[in-house]
Short mmCIF file of C-alpha atoms and ligand atoms in Angstrom, two decimals:
data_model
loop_
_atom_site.label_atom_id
_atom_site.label_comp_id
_atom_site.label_asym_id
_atom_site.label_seq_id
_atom_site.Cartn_x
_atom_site.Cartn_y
_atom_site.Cartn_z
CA UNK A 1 -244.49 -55.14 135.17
CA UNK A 2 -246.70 -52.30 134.25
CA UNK A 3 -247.57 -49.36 137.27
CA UNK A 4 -248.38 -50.89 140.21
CA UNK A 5 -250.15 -53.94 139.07
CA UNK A 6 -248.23 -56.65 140.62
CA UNK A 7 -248.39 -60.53 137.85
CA UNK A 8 -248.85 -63.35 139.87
CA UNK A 9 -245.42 -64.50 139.61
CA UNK A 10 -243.99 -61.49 141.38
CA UNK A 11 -246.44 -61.65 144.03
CA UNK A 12 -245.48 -65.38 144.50
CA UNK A 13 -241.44 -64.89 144.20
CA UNK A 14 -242.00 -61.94 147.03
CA UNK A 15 -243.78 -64.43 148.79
CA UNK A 16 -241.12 -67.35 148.51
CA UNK A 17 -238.66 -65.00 149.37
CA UNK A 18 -240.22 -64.01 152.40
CA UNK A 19 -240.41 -67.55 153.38
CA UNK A 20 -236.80 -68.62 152.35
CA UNK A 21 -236.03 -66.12 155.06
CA UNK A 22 -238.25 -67.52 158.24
CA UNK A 23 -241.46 -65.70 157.50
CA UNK A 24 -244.05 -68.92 158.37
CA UNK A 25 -246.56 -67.45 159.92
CA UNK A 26 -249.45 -67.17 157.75
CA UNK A 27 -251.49 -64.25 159.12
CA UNK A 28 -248.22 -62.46 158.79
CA UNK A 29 -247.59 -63.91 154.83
CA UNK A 30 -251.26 -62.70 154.25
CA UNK A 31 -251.31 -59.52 155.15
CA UNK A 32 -247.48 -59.21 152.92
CA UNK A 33 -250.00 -60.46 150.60
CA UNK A 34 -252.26 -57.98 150.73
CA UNK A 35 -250.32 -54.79 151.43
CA UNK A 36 -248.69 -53.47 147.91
CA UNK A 37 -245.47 -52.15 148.50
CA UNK A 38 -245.27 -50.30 145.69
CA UNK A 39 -248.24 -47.99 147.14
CA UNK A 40 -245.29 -47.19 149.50
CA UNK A 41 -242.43 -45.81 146.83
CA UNK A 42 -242.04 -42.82 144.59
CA UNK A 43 -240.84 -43.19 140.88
CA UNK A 44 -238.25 -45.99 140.05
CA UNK A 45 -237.86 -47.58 143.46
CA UNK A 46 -241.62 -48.66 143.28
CA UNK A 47 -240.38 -50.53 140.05
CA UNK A 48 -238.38 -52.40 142.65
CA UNK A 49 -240.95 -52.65 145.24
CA UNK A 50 -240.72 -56.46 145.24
CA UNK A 51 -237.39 -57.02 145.64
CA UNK A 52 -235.77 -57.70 149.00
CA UNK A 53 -233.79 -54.62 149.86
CA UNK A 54 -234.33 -50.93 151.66
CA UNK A 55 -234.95 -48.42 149.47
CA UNK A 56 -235.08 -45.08 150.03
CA UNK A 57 -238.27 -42.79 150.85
CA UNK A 58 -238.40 -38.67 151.28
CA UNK A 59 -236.17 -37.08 154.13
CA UNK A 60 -233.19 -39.32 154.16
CA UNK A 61 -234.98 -42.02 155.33
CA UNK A 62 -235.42 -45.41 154.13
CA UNK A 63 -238.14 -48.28 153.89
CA UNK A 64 -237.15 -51.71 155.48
CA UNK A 65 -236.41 -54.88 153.82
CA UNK A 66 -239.51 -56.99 153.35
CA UNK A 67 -238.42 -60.08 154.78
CA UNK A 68 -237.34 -57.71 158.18
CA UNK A 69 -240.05 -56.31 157.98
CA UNK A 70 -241.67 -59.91 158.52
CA UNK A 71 -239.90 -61.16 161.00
CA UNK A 72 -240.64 -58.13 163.29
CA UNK A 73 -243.97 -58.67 162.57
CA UNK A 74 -243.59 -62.29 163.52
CA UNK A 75 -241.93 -61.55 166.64
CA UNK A 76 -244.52 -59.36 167.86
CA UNK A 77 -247.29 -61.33 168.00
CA UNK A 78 -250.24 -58.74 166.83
CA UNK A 79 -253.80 -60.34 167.86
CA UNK A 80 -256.67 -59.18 166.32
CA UNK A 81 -257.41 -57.25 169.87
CA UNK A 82 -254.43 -55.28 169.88
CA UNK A 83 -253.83 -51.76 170.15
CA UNK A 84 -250.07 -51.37 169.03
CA UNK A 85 -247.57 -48.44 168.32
CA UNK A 86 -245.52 -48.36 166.15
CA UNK A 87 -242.41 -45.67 166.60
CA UNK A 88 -241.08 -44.76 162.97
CA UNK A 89 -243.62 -44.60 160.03
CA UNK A 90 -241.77 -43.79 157.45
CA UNK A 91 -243.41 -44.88 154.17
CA UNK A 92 -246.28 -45.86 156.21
CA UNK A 93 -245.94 -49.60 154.93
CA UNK A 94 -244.91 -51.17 158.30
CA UNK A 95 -247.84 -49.62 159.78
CA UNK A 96 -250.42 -50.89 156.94
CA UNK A 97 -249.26 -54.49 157.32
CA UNK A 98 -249.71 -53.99 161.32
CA UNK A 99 -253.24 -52.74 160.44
CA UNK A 100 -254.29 -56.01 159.11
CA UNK A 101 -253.11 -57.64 162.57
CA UNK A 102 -254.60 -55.80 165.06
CA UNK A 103 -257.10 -53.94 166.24
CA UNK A 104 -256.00 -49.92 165.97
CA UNK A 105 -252.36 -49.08 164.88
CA UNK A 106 -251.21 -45.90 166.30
CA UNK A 107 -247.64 -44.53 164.29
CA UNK A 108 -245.33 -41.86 164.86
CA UNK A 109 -242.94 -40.09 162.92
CA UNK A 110 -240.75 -36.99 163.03
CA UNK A 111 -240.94 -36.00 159.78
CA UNK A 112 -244.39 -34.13 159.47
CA UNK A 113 -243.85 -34.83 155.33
CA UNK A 114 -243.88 -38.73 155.82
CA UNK A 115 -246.78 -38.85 158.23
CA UNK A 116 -248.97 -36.89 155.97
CA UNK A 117 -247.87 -38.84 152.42
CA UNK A 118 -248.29 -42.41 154.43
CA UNK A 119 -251.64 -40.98 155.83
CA UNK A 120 -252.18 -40.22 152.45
CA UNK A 121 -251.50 -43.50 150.91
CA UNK A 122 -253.64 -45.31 154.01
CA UNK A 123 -257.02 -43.26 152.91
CA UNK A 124 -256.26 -44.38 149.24
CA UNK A 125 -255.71 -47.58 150.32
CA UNK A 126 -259.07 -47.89 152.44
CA UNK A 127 -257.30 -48.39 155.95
CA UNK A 128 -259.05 -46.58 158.68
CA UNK A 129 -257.53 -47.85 161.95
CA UNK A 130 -254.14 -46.08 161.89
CA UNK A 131 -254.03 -42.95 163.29
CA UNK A 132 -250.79 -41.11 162.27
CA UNK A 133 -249.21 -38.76 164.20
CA UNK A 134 -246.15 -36.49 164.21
CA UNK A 135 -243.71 -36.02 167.59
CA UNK A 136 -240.93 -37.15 168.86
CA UNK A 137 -241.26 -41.23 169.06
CA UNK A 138 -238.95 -41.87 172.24
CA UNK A 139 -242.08 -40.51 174.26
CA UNK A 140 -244.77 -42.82 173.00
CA UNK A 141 -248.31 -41.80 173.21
CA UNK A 142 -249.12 -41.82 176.76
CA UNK A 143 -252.74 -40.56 176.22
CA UNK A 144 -253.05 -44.09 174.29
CA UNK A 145 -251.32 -46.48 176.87
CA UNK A 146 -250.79 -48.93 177.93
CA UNK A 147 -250.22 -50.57 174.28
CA UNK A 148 -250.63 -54.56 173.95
CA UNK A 149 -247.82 -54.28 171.37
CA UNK A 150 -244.94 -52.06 170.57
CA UNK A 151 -242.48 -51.68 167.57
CA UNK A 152 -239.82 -49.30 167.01
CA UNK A 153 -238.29 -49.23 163.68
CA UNK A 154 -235.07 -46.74 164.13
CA UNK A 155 -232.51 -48.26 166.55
CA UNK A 156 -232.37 -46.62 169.82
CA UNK A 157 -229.06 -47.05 172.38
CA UNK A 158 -231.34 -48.35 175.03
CA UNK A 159 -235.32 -49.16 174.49
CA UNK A 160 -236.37 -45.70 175.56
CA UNK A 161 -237.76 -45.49 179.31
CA UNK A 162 -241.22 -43.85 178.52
CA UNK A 163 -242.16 -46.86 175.90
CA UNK A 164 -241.46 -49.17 178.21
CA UNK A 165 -243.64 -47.36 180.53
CA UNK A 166 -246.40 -47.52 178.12
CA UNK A 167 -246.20 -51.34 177.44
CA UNK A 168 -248.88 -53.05 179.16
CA UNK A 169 -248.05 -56.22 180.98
CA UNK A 170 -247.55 -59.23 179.43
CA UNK A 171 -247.23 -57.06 176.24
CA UNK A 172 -244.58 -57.37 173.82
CA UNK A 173 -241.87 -54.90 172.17
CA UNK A 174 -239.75 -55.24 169.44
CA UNK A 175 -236.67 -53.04 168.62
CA UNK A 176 -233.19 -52.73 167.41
CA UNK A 177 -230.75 -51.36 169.93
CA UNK A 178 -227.09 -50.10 169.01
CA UNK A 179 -225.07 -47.63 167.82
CA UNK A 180 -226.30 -46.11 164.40
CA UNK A 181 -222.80 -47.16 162.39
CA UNK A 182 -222.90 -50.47 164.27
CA UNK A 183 -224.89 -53.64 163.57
CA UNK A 184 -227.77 -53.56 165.83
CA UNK A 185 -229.04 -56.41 167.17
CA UNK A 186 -233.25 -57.09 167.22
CA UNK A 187 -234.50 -57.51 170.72
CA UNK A 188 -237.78 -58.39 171.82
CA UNK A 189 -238.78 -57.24 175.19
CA UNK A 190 -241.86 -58.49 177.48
CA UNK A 191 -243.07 -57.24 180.24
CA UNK A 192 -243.94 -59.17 183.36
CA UNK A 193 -245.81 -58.91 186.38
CA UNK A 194 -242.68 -57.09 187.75
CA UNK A 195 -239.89 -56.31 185.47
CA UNK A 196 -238.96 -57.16 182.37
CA UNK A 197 -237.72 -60.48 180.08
CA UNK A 198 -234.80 -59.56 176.94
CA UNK A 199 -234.25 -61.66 174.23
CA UNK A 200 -232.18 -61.40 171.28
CA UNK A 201 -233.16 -62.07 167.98
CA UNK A 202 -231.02 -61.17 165.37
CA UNK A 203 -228.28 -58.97 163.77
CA UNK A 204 -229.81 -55.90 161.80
CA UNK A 205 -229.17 -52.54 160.34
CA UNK A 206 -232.29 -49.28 160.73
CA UNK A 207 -231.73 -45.56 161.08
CA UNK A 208 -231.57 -43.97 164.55
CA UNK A 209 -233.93 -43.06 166.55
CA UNK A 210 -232.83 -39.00 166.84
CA UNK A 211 -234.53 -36.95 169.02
CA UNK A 212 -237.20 -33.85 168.21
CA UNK A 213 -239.12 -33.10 165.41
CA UNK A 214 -237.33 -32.97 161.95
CA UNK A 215 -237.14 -29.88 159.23
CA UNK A 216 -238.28 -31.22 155.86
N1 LIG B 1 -241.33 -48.31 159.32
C1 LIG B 1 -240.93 -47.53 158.15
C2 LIG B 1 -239.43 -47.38 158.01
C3 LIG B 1 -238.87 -46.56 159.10
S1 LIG B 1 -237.36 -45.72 158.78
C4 LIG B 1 -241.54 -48.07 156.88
O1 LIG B 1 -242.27 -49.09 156.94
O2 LIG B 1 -241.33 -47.49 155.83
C5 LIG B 1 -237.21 -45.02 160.39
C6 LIG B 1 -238.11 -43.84 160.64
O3 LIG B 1 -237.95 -43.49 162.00
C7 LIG B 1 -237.76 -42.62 159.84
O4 LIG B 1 -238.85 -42.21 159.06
C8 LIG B 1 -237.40 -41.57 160.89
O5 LIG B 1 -237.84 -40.26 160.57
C9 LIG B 1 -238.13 -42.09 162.11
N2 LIG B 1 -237.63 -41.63 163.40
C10 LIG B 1 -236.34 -41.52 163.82
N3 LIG B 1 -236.30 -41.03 165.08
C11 LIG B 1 -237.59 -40.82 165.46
C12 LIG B 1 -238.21 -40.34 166.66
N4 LIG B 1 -237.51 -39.94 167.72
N5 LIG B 1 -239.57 -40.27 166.69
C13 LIG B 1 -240.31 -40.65 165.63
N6 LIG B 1 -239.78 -41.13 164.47
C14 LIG B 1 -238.44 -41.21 164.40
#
């Protein structure tokens, strides 16, 4: 592979892999398509931007697997409507495959550094409707709610109070809850007419959710 131009054969082994592992739904598999991953990592790692694995990004943090990264996306449901937030930018890629999916993305990170490289990497890329920001995640965005759609991709104890505030209802949120040295477990979260509905999707591993506004 030379830079970042992906050969048809590593675009279509990503995509096999991605549906080896339960990622079927094809506005989800197209917009894997479309988003490069490699846009997303520094140096060597984008060399290995198409493999299945975290790698790591600036300030400790880390960028999810792909095929997680799918099946959150799958279990979210983004319509083409939808105004979603996402808690955890990161590398920003999450957020650009979101963008394809919905309407306006809204993403937050405590790192000011990874907001402004992933905002960075969304103007190269042509993606206007994410709006970046950088604050403390576990307090949403209330001046945006309610959200049709929310993800959180650090793992929080409990799904924070204020997010679930800010869901609208019938919306849909997706998380991992748990202890940070424990295996999490995926939860999706909808809310009704009055309360809420839990269901449990799957065993995984993210960083915590930690609380303020980090130094880097
Ligand atoms: N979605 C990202 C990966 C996220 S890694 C991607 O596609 O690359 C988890 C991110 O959550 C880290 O960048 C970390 O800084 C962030 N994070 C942790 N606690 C947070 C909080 N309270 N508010 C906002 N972001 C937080």
């Amino acid at each position: 592979m030379s830079g970042r131009v992906t050969d048809a054969q590593t675009k279509m082994q990503f995509l096999f892999a991605l549906r080896s592992k339960g990622v079927t739904n094809a506005r989800v598999l197209t917009a894997m398509e479309r988003i490069d991953r490699a846009a997303f990592l520094r140096g060597l790692f984008a060399e290995r931007a198409y493999e299945d694995t975290p790698l790591p990004i600036a300030c400790g943090q880390t960028i999810s697997q792909p095929s997680v990264v799918g099946l959150m996306t799958q279990a979210l449901d983004v319509q083409p409507r939808h105004k979603v937030l996402e808690i955890g930018t990161g590398s920003g890629y999450q957020a650009a495959i979101l963008s394809q999916l919905a309407r306006r993305v809204y993403t937050i990170d405590r790192f000011k550094r990874l907001v402004t490289e992933a905002q960075g990497v969304f103007d190269a890329m042509g993606i206007a409707n994410i709006t970046a920001i950088t604050a403390d995640g576990s307090f949403g965005l209330a001046e945006q709610a309610p959200f049709d759609r929310i993800l959180l991709t650090a793992a929080a104890e409990d799904p924070p109070g204020p997010l679930l505030a800010q869901l609208r209802t019938g919306g849909i949120m997706v998380l991992p809850v748990g202890q940070s040295d424990t295996v999490q477990s995926l939860i999706r979260v909808t809310r009704l007419e009055k309360g809420f509905d839990y269901e449990e999707l799957r065993p995984v591993r993210f960083v915590p959710l930690i609380e303020g506004i980090g130094q880097d």
